[in-house]
Each structure stands twice: as structure tokens, then as C-alpha cells.
Tab-separated table of C-alpha atoms and ligand atoms in Angstrom:
chain	number	residue	atom	x	y	z
A	3	MET	CA	75.774	86.856	90.335
A	4	LYS	CA	76.923	84.388	87.695
A	5	ARG	CA	80.423	82.828	87.740
A	6	CYS	CA	81.922	80.186	85.478
A	7	ASN	CA	83.878	76.989	86.322
A	8	VAL	CA	86.240	75.615	83.559
A	9	VAL	CA	87.617	72.267	83.917
A	10	ARG	CA	89.249	70.002	81.321
A	11	VAL	CA	87.510	66.737	80.489
A	12	LEU	CA	89.626	63.513	79.966
A	13	PHE	CA	88.376	60.750	78.016
A	14	SER	CA	89.141	57.391	76.642
A	15	LYS	CA	89.087	56.486	72.788
A	16	GLU	CA	85.538	55.135	73.163
A	17	GLN	CA	84.301	58.089	74.951
A	18	ALA	CA	85.898	60.640	72.471
A	19	LYS	CA	83.707	58.719	69.903
A	20	VAL	CA	80.613	59.378	72.046
A	21	LEU	CA	81.468	63.027	72.490
A	22	GLU	CA	82.066	63.409	68.863
A	23	THR	CA	78.664	61.813	68.003
A	24	LEU	CA	77.005	64.091	70.347
A	25	GLY	CA	78.737	67.178	69.026
A	26	ASN	CA	77.968	66.129	65.589
A	27	ARG	CA	74.120	65.689	66.334
A	28	CYS	CA	74.322	69.154	68.050
A	29	ALA	CA	75.811	70.528	64.846
A	30	ALA	CA	73.143	68.753	62.640
A	31	LEU	CA	70.299	70.349	64.722
A	32	TRP	CA	71.910	73.688	64.822
A	33	ASN	CA	72.281	73.841	61.001
A	34	ALA	CA	68.767	72.547	60.292
A	35	ALA	CA	67.360	75.196	62.656
A	36	ASN	CA	69.712	77.847	61.298
A	37	PHE	CA	68.598	77.093	57.760
A	38	ARG	CA	65.140	77.786	58.766
A	39	CYS	CA	66.185	81.173	60.537
A	40	ARG	CA	68.194	82.248	57.441
A	41	GLN	CA	65.524	81.545	54.950
A	42	ALA	CA	62.937	83.407	57.127
A	43	PHE	CA	65.323	86.362	57.418
A	44	LEU	CA	66.273	86.403	53.673
A	45	LYS	CA	62.532	86.285	52.752
A	46	GLY	CA	61.803	89.275	55.148
A	47	GLU	CA	59.721	87.263	57.491
A	48	PRO	CA	59.939	87.228	61.094
A	49	VAL	CA	62.881	84.996	62.455
A	50	PRO	CA	61.171	82.321	64.798
A	51	SER	CA	61.542	82.700	68.467
A	52	TYR	CA	62.913	80.170	70.721
A	53	ALA	CA	59.438	78.798	71.711
A	54	ALA	CA	58.625	78.723	67.967
A	55	LEU	CA	61.865	76.875	67.109
A	56	CYS	CA	61.080	74.263	69.895
A	57	SER	CA	57.596	73.474	68.794
A	58	GLU	CA	58.513	73.436	65.134
A	59	PHE	CA	61.605	71.208	65.573
A	60	LYS	CA	59.953	68.775	68.153
A	61	GLU	CA	59.538	65.900	65.570
A	62	HIS	CA	62.883	66.668	63.607
A	63	PRO	CA	64.931	63.828	63.578
A	64	ALA	CA	67.898	65.852	64.603
A	65	TYR	CA	66.198	66.958	67.678
A	66	LYS	CA	64.985	63.430	68.476
A	67	ALA	CA	68.521	62.163	68.151
A	68	LEU	CA	69.537	64.264	71.240
A	69	PRO	CA	68.309	64.292	74.915
A	70	SER	CA	65.710	67.066	75.153
A	71	ASP	CA	67.870	69.094	77.579
A	72	ILE	CA	70.579	69.202	74.959
A	73	ALA	CA	68.343	69.859	71.943
A	74	GLN	CA	66.451	72.676	73.629
A	75	GLU	CA	69.774	74.307	74.592
A	76	VAL	CA	71.082	74.075	71.052
A	77	LEU	CA	68.079	75.863	69.808
A	78	LYS	CA	68.329	78.517	72.805
A	79	LYS	CA	71.829	79.204	71.747
A	80	LEU	CA	70.816	79.714	68.028
A	81	ARG	CA	68.211	82.088	68.943
A	82	LYS	CA	70.833	83.962	71.110
A	83	ALA	CA	73.140	84.152	68.106
A	84	TRP	CA	70.331	85.711	66.163
A	85	ASP	CA	69.611	88.200	68.984
A	86	SER	CA	73.106	89.429	68.935
A	87	PHE	CA	73.149	89.518	65.125
A	88	PHE	CA	69.994	91.904	65.433
A	89	ALA	CA	71.699	94.016	68.055
A	90	CYS	CA	74.832	94.441	65.834
A	91	LEU	CA	72.716	95.239	62.754
A	92	ARG	CA	71.056	98.045	64.603
A	93	LEU	CA	74.483	99.253	65.670
A	94	TRP	CA	75.645	99.092	62.159
A	95	LYS	CA	72.577	101.047	60.840
A	96	LYS	CA	73.332	103.833	63.360
A	97	GLY	CA	76.981	103.801	61.901
A	98	LYS	CA	78.582	102.559	64.937
A	99	LEU	CA	80.059	99.503	63.316
A	100	GLU	CA	82.473	99.608	60.338
A	101	LYS	CA	81.403	96.423	58.716
A	102	ARG	CA	77.961	95.028	58.311
A	103	PRO	CA	77.494	91.968	60.565
A	104	GLY	CA	77.285	88.526	58.919
A	105	LEU	CA	74.400	86.216	59.458
A	106	PRO	CA	74.867	83.456	62.099
A	107	ARG	CA	76.988	80.897	60.426
A	108	TYR	CA	76.553	77.043	60.151
A	109	TRP	CA	78.801	74.787	61.977
A	110	LYS	CA	80.480	73.598	58.891
A	111	ASP	CA	83.796	73.582	57.519
A	112	ARG	CA	83.774	75.634	54.566
A	113	ARG	CA	86.411	73.838	52.545
A	114	THR	CA	85.453	70.179	53.216
A	115	GLY	CA	81.704	70.905	53.965
A	116	LYS	CA	81.952	68.632	56.851
A	117	ARG	CA	80.084	69.354	60.218
A	118	LEU	CA	82.033	71.127	62.829
A	119	VAL	CA	82.045	69.539	66.289
A	120	ARG	CA	82.091	72.593	68.493
A	121	LEU	CA	79.967	72.338	71.555
A	122	ILE	CA	77.520	70.366	73.566
A	123	PRO	CA	75.374	72.630	75.587
A	124	VAL	CA	73.234	70.997	78.474
A	125	LYS	CA	70.328	72.766	79.959
A	126	SER	CA	70.310	72.250	83.470
A	127	PRO	CA	71.758	70.162	86.277
A	128	ARG	CA	68.892	67.647	85.760
A	129	SER	CA	71.006	66.177	83.032
A	130	TYR	CA	74.527	66.338	84.282
A	131	SER	CA	76.428	66.263	87.477
A	132	LEU	CA	79.926	67.798	88.038
A	133	ASP	CA	82.008	67.513	91.017
A	134	ALA	CA	85.851	67.926	91.584
A	135	ARG	CA	86.498	64.439	90.095
A	136	ALA	CA	83.928	63.597	87.424
A	137	LEU	CA	81.417	64.759	84.975
A	138	SER	CA	78.280	62.656	84.259
A	139	LEU	CA	75.931	63.259	81.351
A	140	THR	CA	72.714	61.822	80.153
A	141	LEU	CA	72.830	60.061	76.672
A	142	PRO	CA	70.602	59.985	73.895
A	143	ALA	CA	68.325	56.729	73.914
A	144	ASP	CA	70.134	54.862	71.324
A	145	LEU	CA	73.583	55.184	72.958
A	146	ARG	CA	72.403	54.484	76.476
A	147	GLU	CA	72.476	50.786	76.361
A	148	LYS	CA	75.828	50.495	74.912
A	149	HIS	CA	77.374	52.778	77.726
A	150	GLY	CA	75.365	51.932	80.757
A	151	GLY	CA	72.934	54.789	80.938
A	152	ARG	CA	75.316	57.791	81.275
A	153	LEU	CA	78.651	58.912	80.131
A	154	VAL	CA	81.128	59.451	82.964
A	155	LEU	CA	84.152	61.457	82.343
A	156	CYS	CA	87.013	62.344	84.633
A	157	THR	CA	87.982	65.934	84.947
A	158	LYS	CA	91.022	67.915	85.667
A	159	GLY	CA	90.893	71.284	87.273
A	160	VAL	CA	89.551	73.109	90.290
A	161	LEU	CA	86.002	74.207	90.740
A	162	ARG	CA	86.703	77.646	91.854
A	163	PHE	CA	83.015	78.848	92.402
A	164	HIS	CA	80.262	77.106	94.483
A	165	GLY	CA	76.758	77.677	94.287
A	166	GLN	CA	73.576	76.859	92.436
A	167	PRO	CA	74.826	75.048	89.203
A	168	LYS	CA	73.133	76.283	85.977
A	169	THR	CA	73.780	75.332	82.396
A	170	LEU	CA	76.967	73.553	81.339
A	171	GLU	CA	78.776	73.544	78.021
A	172	LEU	CA	81.135	71.074	76.647
A	173	ARG	CA	83.468	72.816	74.248
A	174	TYR	CA	85.929	71.377	71.896
A	175	ASP	CA	89.144	73.125	71.322
A	176	PRO	CA	90.407	71.932	67.861
A	177	VAL	CA	93.837	73.350	68.196
A	178	ARG	CA	94.646	71.498	71.283
A	179	LYS	CA	92.227	68.651	70.479
A	180	ARG	CA	90.830	68.762	73.856
A	181	TRP	CA	87.338	68.987	75.503
A	182	TYR	CA	86.626	71.529	78.161
A	183	ALA	CA	83.542	71.789	80.435
A	184	HIS	CA	82.317	75.379	81.264
A	185	GLN	CA	79.765	75.371	83.994
A	186	VAL	CA	77.692	78.421	85.076
A	187	VAL	CA	77.090	78.842	88.886
A	188	GLU	CA	74.820	81.068	90.414
A	189	VAL	CA	76.982	82.592	93.606
A	190	PRO	CA	75.422	84.872	96.176
A	191	GLU	CA	76.481	88.409	96.070
A	192	PRO	CA	79.264	89.030	98.782
A	193	ALA	CA	78.056	91.190	101.614
A	194	ARG	CA	79.995	94.485	101.540
A	195	PRO	CA	81.006	95.965	104.862
A	196	ALA	CA	80.268	99.717	105.051
A	197	ARG	CA	83.605	101.546	104.642
A	198	PRO	CA	84.530	105.224	104.288
A	199	GLU	CA	84.656	106.340	100.864
A	200	LYS	CA	88.039	106.370	99.357
A	201	HIS	CA	89.067	106.728	95.756
A	202	ALA	CA	91.609	105.726	93.117
A	203	ALA	CA	91.954	106.172	89.521
A	204	VAL	CA	93.704	104.365	86.608
A	205	ASP	CA	94.987	105.512	83.320
A	206	LEU	CA	95.480	103.103	80.476
A	207	GLY	CA	98.271	103.357	77.714
A	208	ALA	CA	100.654	101.669	75.523
A	209	ARG	CA	104.050	102.098	77.108
A	210	VAL	CA	102.781	102.132	80.787
A	211	LEU	CA	99.808	99.634	80.626
A	212	VAL	CA	98.269	101.013	83.668
A	213	ALA	CA	99.165	104.113	85.982
A	214	LEU	CA	97.438	104.061	89.313
A	215	ALA	CA	97.007	106.957	91.668
A	216	ILE	CA	95.393	106.366	95.068
A	217	GLU	CA	93.918	108.949	97.266
A	218	GLY	CA	96.245	110.152	99.930
A	219	LEU	CA	99.167	108.090	98.555
A	220	ASP	CA	101.960	110.518	97.398
A	221	ARG	CA	103.666	108.196	94.963
A	222	GLN	CA	101.756	106.607	92.002
A	223	LEU	CA	102.191	103.024	90.641
A	224	LEU	CA	103.101	102.362	87.034
A	225	PHE	CA	102.811	99.143	85.441
A	226	SER	CA	105.150	98.743	82.447
A	227	ALA	CA	104.095	97.354	79.053
A	228	ARG	CA	107.741	96.389	78.067
A	229	GLU	CA	107.788	92.687	78.997
A	230	VAL	CA	104.422	92.018	77.830
A	231	ILE	CA	104.799	93.650	74.451
A	232	LYS	CA	108.168	91.842	74.070
A	233	ASP	CA	106.492	88.654	74.467
A	234	PHE	CA	103.492	89.523	72.300
A	235	LEU	CA	106.236	90.443	69.472
A	236	TYR	CA	108.055	87.273	70.050
A	237	TRP	CA	104.951	85.165	69.163
A	238	THR	CA	104.110	87.609	66.385
A	239	ASN	CA	107.390	86.718	64.755
A	240	GLN	CA	106.783	83.044	65.392
A	241	ILE	CA	103.380	83.408	63.589
A	242	ALA	CA	105.196	85.431	60.660
A	243	GLY	CA	107.692	82.503	60.313
A	244	GLU	CA	105.069	79.893	60.148
A	245	GLN	CA	103.134	81.883	57.603
A	246	LEU	CA	106.083	82.140	55.380
A	247	LYS	CA	106.629	78.368	55.577
A	248	LEU	CA	102.895	77.821	54.608
A	249	ASN	CA	103.060	80.140	51.743
A	250	ARG	CA	105.903	78.310	50.358
A	251	THR	CA	103.874	75.112	50.415
A	252	GLY	CA	100.756	76.891	49.003
A	253	LYS	CA	98.715	76.224	52.212
A	254	LYS	CA	96.713	78.839	54.114
A	255	THR	CA	96.703	77.557	57.728
A	256	SER	CA	97.834	74.780	59.998
A	257	ARG	CA	97.434	73.654	63.352
A	258	LYS	CA	100.624	75.014	64.453
A	259	LEU	CA	99.700	78.277	63.046
A	260	ARG	CA	96.412	78.335	64.991
A	261	ARG	CA	98.404	77.151	68.100
A	262	PHE	CA	100.659	80.068	68.040
A	263	TYR	CA	97.968	82.516	67.623
A	264	GLN	CA	96.162	80.919	70.588
A	265	LEU	CA	99.432	81.067	72.441
A	266	ARG	CA	100.016	84.596	71.866
A	267	ALA	CA	96.307	85.625	73.028
A	268	ARG	CA	96.537	83.359	76.112
A	269	ARG	CA	99.949	84.651	77.199
A	270	LEU	CA	98.705	88.285	76.864
A	271	ARG	CA	95.491	87.514	78.837
A	272	HIS	CA	97.604	85.855	81.514
A	273	ALA	CA	99.583	89.069	81.912
A	274	PHE	CA	96.409	91.011	82.015
A	275	VAL	CA	94.551	88.783	84.534
A	276	ALA	CA	97.519	88.853	86.800
A	277	LEU	CA	97.752	92.752	86.300
A	278	ALA	CA	93.897	93.166	87.320
A	279	ALA	CA	94.410	90.893	90.241
A	280	GLU	CA	97.459	92.938	91.576
A	281	ILE	CA	95.584	96.155	91.115
A	282	VAL	CA	92.699	94.854	93.217
A	283	ARG	CA	95.216	93.375	95.705
A	284	ILE	CA	96.678	96.940	96.172
A	285	LEU	CA	93.296	98.855	96.142
A	286	LYS	CA	92.065	96.393	98.901
A	287	ARG	CA	95.189	97.000	100.761
A	288	PHE	CA	94.449	100.885	100.840
A	289	CYS	CA	90.803	100.243	101.616
A	290	VAL	CA	89.654	101.800	98.261
A	291	THR	CA	85.959	101.849	97.513
A	292	THR	CA	85.687	103.494	94.243
A	293	LEU	CA	87.935	103.355	91.064
A	294	PHE	CA	87.899	105.871	88.380
A	295	ILE	CA	88.716	104.446	85.029
A	296	GLU	CA	89.503	106.295	81.843
A	297	ASP	CA	86.793	105.778	79.084
A	298	LEU	CA	88.437	104.181	76.119
A	299	THR	CA	86.775	106.031	73.473
A	300	GLY	CA	89.270	108.797	73.577
A	301	ILE	CA	92.333	106.634	73.897
A	302	ARG	CA	93.548	106.787	70.357
A	303	GLU	CA	94.020	110.504	70.232
A	304	ASP	CA	95.710	110.992	73.458
A	305	MET	CA	97.833	107.911	73.264
A	306	ASP	CA	101.542	107.134	72.964
A	307	PHE	CA	101.617	104.515	70.361
A	308	GLY	CA	104.300	102.443	71.748
A	309	PRO	CA	106.947	100.132	70.152
A	310	LYS	CA	105.575	99.237	66.549
A	311	ASN	CA	102.214	100.229	67.400
A	312	ILE	CA	101.525	96.496	68.275
A	313	LEU	CA	98.960	96.745	70.950
A	314	VAL	CA	97.019	99.729	69.300
A	315	HIS	CA	96.287	97.779	66.168
A	316	ASN	CA	95.265	95.114	68.456
A	317	PHE	CA	92.703	97.676	70.007
A	318	TRP	CA	90.784	94.829	71.565
A	319	ALA	CA	93.719	94.299	73.987
A	320	PHE	CA	92.826	97.420	75.809
A	321	ARG	CA	89.109	96.591	75.993
A	322	MET	CA	90.141	93.209	77.501
A	323	LEU	CA	92.471	94.741	80.089
A	324	ARG	CA	89.626	97.189	81.046
A	325	ASN	CA	87.014	94.574	81.290
A	326	LEU	CA	89.305	92.284	83.389
A	327	ILE	CA	90.082	95.307	85.881
A	328	GLU	CA	86.305	95.989	85.952
A	329	ALA	CA	85.492	92.220	86.709
A	330	ALA	CA	88.223	91.915	89.250
A	331	CYS	CA	86.874	94.996	91.031
A	332	ALA	CA	83.311	93.662	90.934
A	333	ARG	CA	84.511	90.532	92.596
A	334	ALA	CA	86.062	92.574	95.475
A	335	GLY	CA	83.061	94.904	95.832
A	336	ILE	CA	84.873	97.973	94.507
A	337	LYS	CA	82.733	100.356	92.348
A	338	VAL	CA	84.168	101.222	88.952
A	339	VAL	CA	83.068	104.653	87.423
A	340	PRO	CA	84.117	105.375	83.856
A	341	MET	CA	85.427	108.997	83.365
A	342	GLU	CA	85.549	111.035	80.298
A	343	PRO	CA	89.353	111.456	79.240
A	344	ARG	CA	89.379	115.270	78.925
A	345	GLY	CA	92.968	116.509	78.540
A	346	THR	CA	94.038	114.462	81.304
A	347	SER	CA	97.601	114.364	80.202
A	348	SER	CA	97.833	117.971	79.136
A	349	ARG	CA	97.446	119.592	82.465
A	350	CYS	CA	99.286	119.791	85.729
A	351	ALA	CA	97.572	117.671	88.311
A	352	VAL	CA	98.536	120.235	91.090
A	353	CYS	CA	97.933	123.842	89.685
A	354	GLY	CA	95.881	122.673	86.328
A	355	HIS	CA	98.182	124.623	83.930
A	356	PRO	CA	99.192	123.328	80.651
A	357	VAL	CA	102.322	121.065	80.558
A	358	ARG	CA	105.219	120.763	78.307
A	359	ARG	CA	106.155	117.279	77.130
A	360	PRO	CA	110.096	117.477	76.349
A	361	VAL	CA	109.942	113.675	75.822
A	362	ARG	CA	107.041	111.473	75.630
A	363	HIS	CA	106.927	110.071	79.116
A	364	LYS	CA	107.682	113.286	80.938
A	365	ALA	CA	105.451	116.210	81.764
A	366	VAL	CA	106.845	119.755	83.016
A	367	CYS	CA	104.233	122.256	84.373
A	368	GLU	CA	104.864	125.614	82.821
A	369	LYS	CA	103.675	127.505	85.944
A	370	CYS	CA	105.004	125.501	88.994
A	371	GLY	CA	107.725	123.801	87.245
A	372	LYS	CA	106.959	120.350	88.645
A	373	LEU	CA	108.295	117.415	86.868
A	374	TRP	CA	105.767	114.629	86.326
A	375	HIS	CA	105.861	111.198	84.951
A	376	ALA	CA	103.210	111.757	82.201
A	377	ASP	CA	101.172	108.715	83.038
A	378	ALA	CA	101.306	109.300	86.725
A	379	ASN	CA	99.988	112.927	86.144
A	380	ALA	CA	97.395	111.679	83.859
A	381	ALA	CA	96.148	109.211	86.468
A	382	LEU	CA	96.119	112.069	89.208
A	383	ASN	CA	94.042	114.228	86.921
A	384	ILE	CA	91.417	111.447	86.568
A	385	LEU	CA	91.314	111.155	90.237
A	386	LEU	CA	90.834	114.801	90.515
A	387	GLN	CA	88.103	114.741	87.893
A	388	GLY	CA	86.163	112.040	89.911
A	389	SER	CA	86.672	113.022	93.525
A	390	SER	CA	85.979	116.358	95.038
A	391	LYS	CA	88.230	115.775	97.757
A	392	GLY	CA	91.470	116.158	95.820
A	393	HIS	CA	94.246	113.582	95.605
A	394	GLY	CA	96.363	114.520	98.646
A	395	ALA	CA	99.443	114.526	96.462
A	396	GLU	CA	99.882	118.261	96.328
A	397	ALA	CA	103.519	118.063	97.557
A	398	THR	CA	106.479	117.480	95.168
A	399	PRO	CA	105.681	114.625	93.111
A	400	GLN	CA	107.593	111.673	94.263
A	401	LYS	CA	109.071	109.047	91.766
A	402	PRO	CA	106.405	106.646	90.761
A	403	LEU	CA	106.836	103.040	91.714
A	404	ALA	CA	107.398	100.854	88.617
A	405	TYR	CA	106.115	97.269	88.242
A	406	ARG	CA	107.123	95.030	85.560
A	407	TRP	CA	105.824	91.722	84.452
A	408	ASN	CA	108.356	88.830	84.945
A	409	ARG	CA	105.998	86.366	82.924
A	410	HIS	CA	104.786	84.860	86.101
A	411	ARG	CA	103.725	87.786	88.218
A	412	TRP	CA	103.984	91.618	88.545
A	413	VAL	CA	106.861	92.717	90.796
A	414	SER	CA	107.869	96.014	91.954
A	415	ARG	CA	111.419	97.389	91.380
A	416	PHE	CA	112.139	96.827	95.026
A	417	GLU	CA	110.921	93.150	94.937
A	418	SER	CA	112.785	92.434	91.694
A	419	ALA	CA	116.087	93.991	93.033
A	420	ALA	CA	115.667	91.816	96.102
A	421	GLY	CA	115.197	88.918	93.969
A	422	THR	CA	118.181	89.162	91.905
A	423	LEU	CA	120.284	89.932	94.887
A	424	LYS	CA	118.937	86.835	96.559
A	425	ALA	CA	119.571	84.817	93.445
A	426	ALA	CA	123.076	86.267	92.994
A	427	SER	CA	123.896	85.336	96.624
A	428	GLY	CA	122.389	82.045	96.085
A	429	SER	CA	124.665	81.259	92.977
A	430	ARG	CA	127.635	82.518	94.719
A	431	THR	CA	127.204	80.137	97.717
A	432	ALA	CA	126.178	77.270	95.366
A	433	ALA	CA	129.674	78.189	93.388
B	8	ZN	ZN1	101.726	123.005	88.059
């Protein structure tokens, strides 16, 4: 299984220049090879393969200006970009994409026409070494003498995964003006101890991000979207304010604006990563082996749109949350099974009769009269769909346990009550 270590790379002024030179040369090679591919595509000829590109560009000055391990990797990346372009094109032809995908672009600023320094890919650990303190990199022949053979940069961050090192990418973040190293590591699959089958199910939504039902547990867990959306809205307003300011001066974008976009996305992702981790922690505690997850294709029809529809317009947010939950489960050795959402929120989880929805978040069974939290009911229904054993929550539904995001971690109602109590008593003693 492949994992990725990300660390920040620190540099002196002189080293920054070297990185920029390298990045610029990568862009030069990318653009030259991409021009060749685009011409071939537009003329209706086959786009050259990776091997063809390598042999064709071997004598090219842009190729020769780079160490071969970097130059080859640039060409490989370009070919991959073309592969995904063709994959998108096939989807578009089947009518599964709204817009026709664009050709792989040049690494070039459209306005100024200058080359963009984006990334420096390094093929194999033959040409680099990365440990907890430093990253060392081979240099092209003409730079070698001046810098003593190799470029040695200090790193900041933790290498989370250990295993066989594969390729490495140095990426430039133009908003933060920082370089980051992304290292791929081949990690051995964790051995899974044989455990008895136990099931759980999650339902994704806009007001309650995740409703979690676990087999044999008589109360469901709900993760509220409230704080997450509040934070998202705050940064959306900041973005709007900055855009207004830019409009007045006639500009389109600024570094500050891009920074706000980045912050908003990162803060959302932080909440989601923590949510996925919390879910997996709970699943492990209850020794769950299989998680049923609602398929997202139906989410729009059956969805509570939430305040200002904010996360639905940003539909990718749900895909991201789902992917993060899946990835976290994979790491913990929990199987994830996607389920078709078939009226999961319109039937009673105990007797299967239709439910009434007096208010959005409540569901009342018309036959047995049970009062459900709508999302908890949906999660139980998904669990029922997937598991033949039933969910073991046939008794009167208990009030579900609510979790909220405190911008640091997900806390349950009890925990947060205890926290405020402690804080209150603490402040009293301090006073
Ligand atoms: Zn019922």
C-alpha cells in the first residue's frame, strides 16, 4: 500500500534561487513536450507514449539541463496528465461530464506569459535522500560545482510513514511562498486479525454531516455540521469582502484572496479529517469489521439542504468527506461497502412503514408511533439494508448522542458539558 509523507522544506536565499532554477527548467521541459503532444492531438495523430517522449526528447536542451531522474519524471507526469485527459474525454462522450475537459495546460502564467514554477519531481531514491532532518537532491551538471555536488535542505515536519521510499515531488505553494516535499512510501499491508463480523452504517447529510449506527448499540451517534458550516461561512464572507475591495481597484485576484480560499478549504478539510479519525476510533472500540456507507449519487434528491445550501453547492465537500472516511477505514483494516440509498429516510427502521416528517430532523412512524431523529433512522436503515442480522436497536429509540466540532476536535455532548463545567469552576477559583 502506498502512503505519502509531506514535510516542509526550508531554504536560504541562495537555495531558493537553485530551487527556482530547477523548477523553471522542469516547466521548460514540460511545455516543450506538451507542445509536441498538443500538436499531435490537434492534428489527429496519436499522442506519443512515455517511452516515445523519452527517446524523442533525449537530446533536447531542456531535457539535458536537468538530471535524467528529474527529466524522465517530468515526462512521465505529462503523460499521466494526458492519460487522465483521455479518461475524462471518454466520460464526457458518454455524457457523464457536464463540460468538455480541456487539454493539459502549459505551466505558464496566462497574463504575463512567464513560466510557472510548480513542482520538481524526482524519480527514485537514487537521486534524493530524505530523513527527519534534511533533504538532499542531485543537481544538474552545471549547478553542481557551485553548490558542492548536492543541494541539502533542512526539513520541518514528521515522516509519518516508514517503508520503501519511492518517488518524491518538491511542490511550490505560491500563496504561502513555501516549498513542500511529498514523498511516496511503499508500506506493507497491516496484518488483520480474524475477528467476528460486526457491522455499522453511516448516513451523510448537510445538517448532520454523519449519522453513525453500530450493530448492537441502541443509540446512534450524530456529528453536527453546525460549527463546520459556521466557519465555512465566515471565510466565505471574508472572500466576498476581499473580492469587493479588488473590484473597486479593478483587479481580479490577489494573493490575499487566494490565501482566503486556501484557508477555507484547509479548515474544512481539517474538520473532515478529524471526523474520519473519530469515526474510525469509535468503530475500533466496538470491534466493527464492515462499514456500510451511503452512495453519494442519490444524495441530492434526499437531502436536507442546510443553511444557505452552502455545502451542497460545494458538492465536492461530501465526496471529500466520504473519501476521507474510506481512507481512514482502509488504514484501520475496516471494510467499506457502498450502499444504494433506497428511501432510507422515508421508512421506519423498526417496522418498515412510511414515516411522517413533521419537521426536517424528525421522523414519526405511522404504524408503531416511534419518534426518530431522521438521520439516525436513515443510518439504521442503511445498516438493515446491508446486514442480514438486523441492527439490534428494535427497542424504543434512545436519544442519539450528538457530537460537535470545537474547531480542534469532535466532542460529544457529555464531554463538552464536562469541559465547560471544568472551565467554569477553574475561572471561579482563579477569581
Ligand atoms: Zn415503525
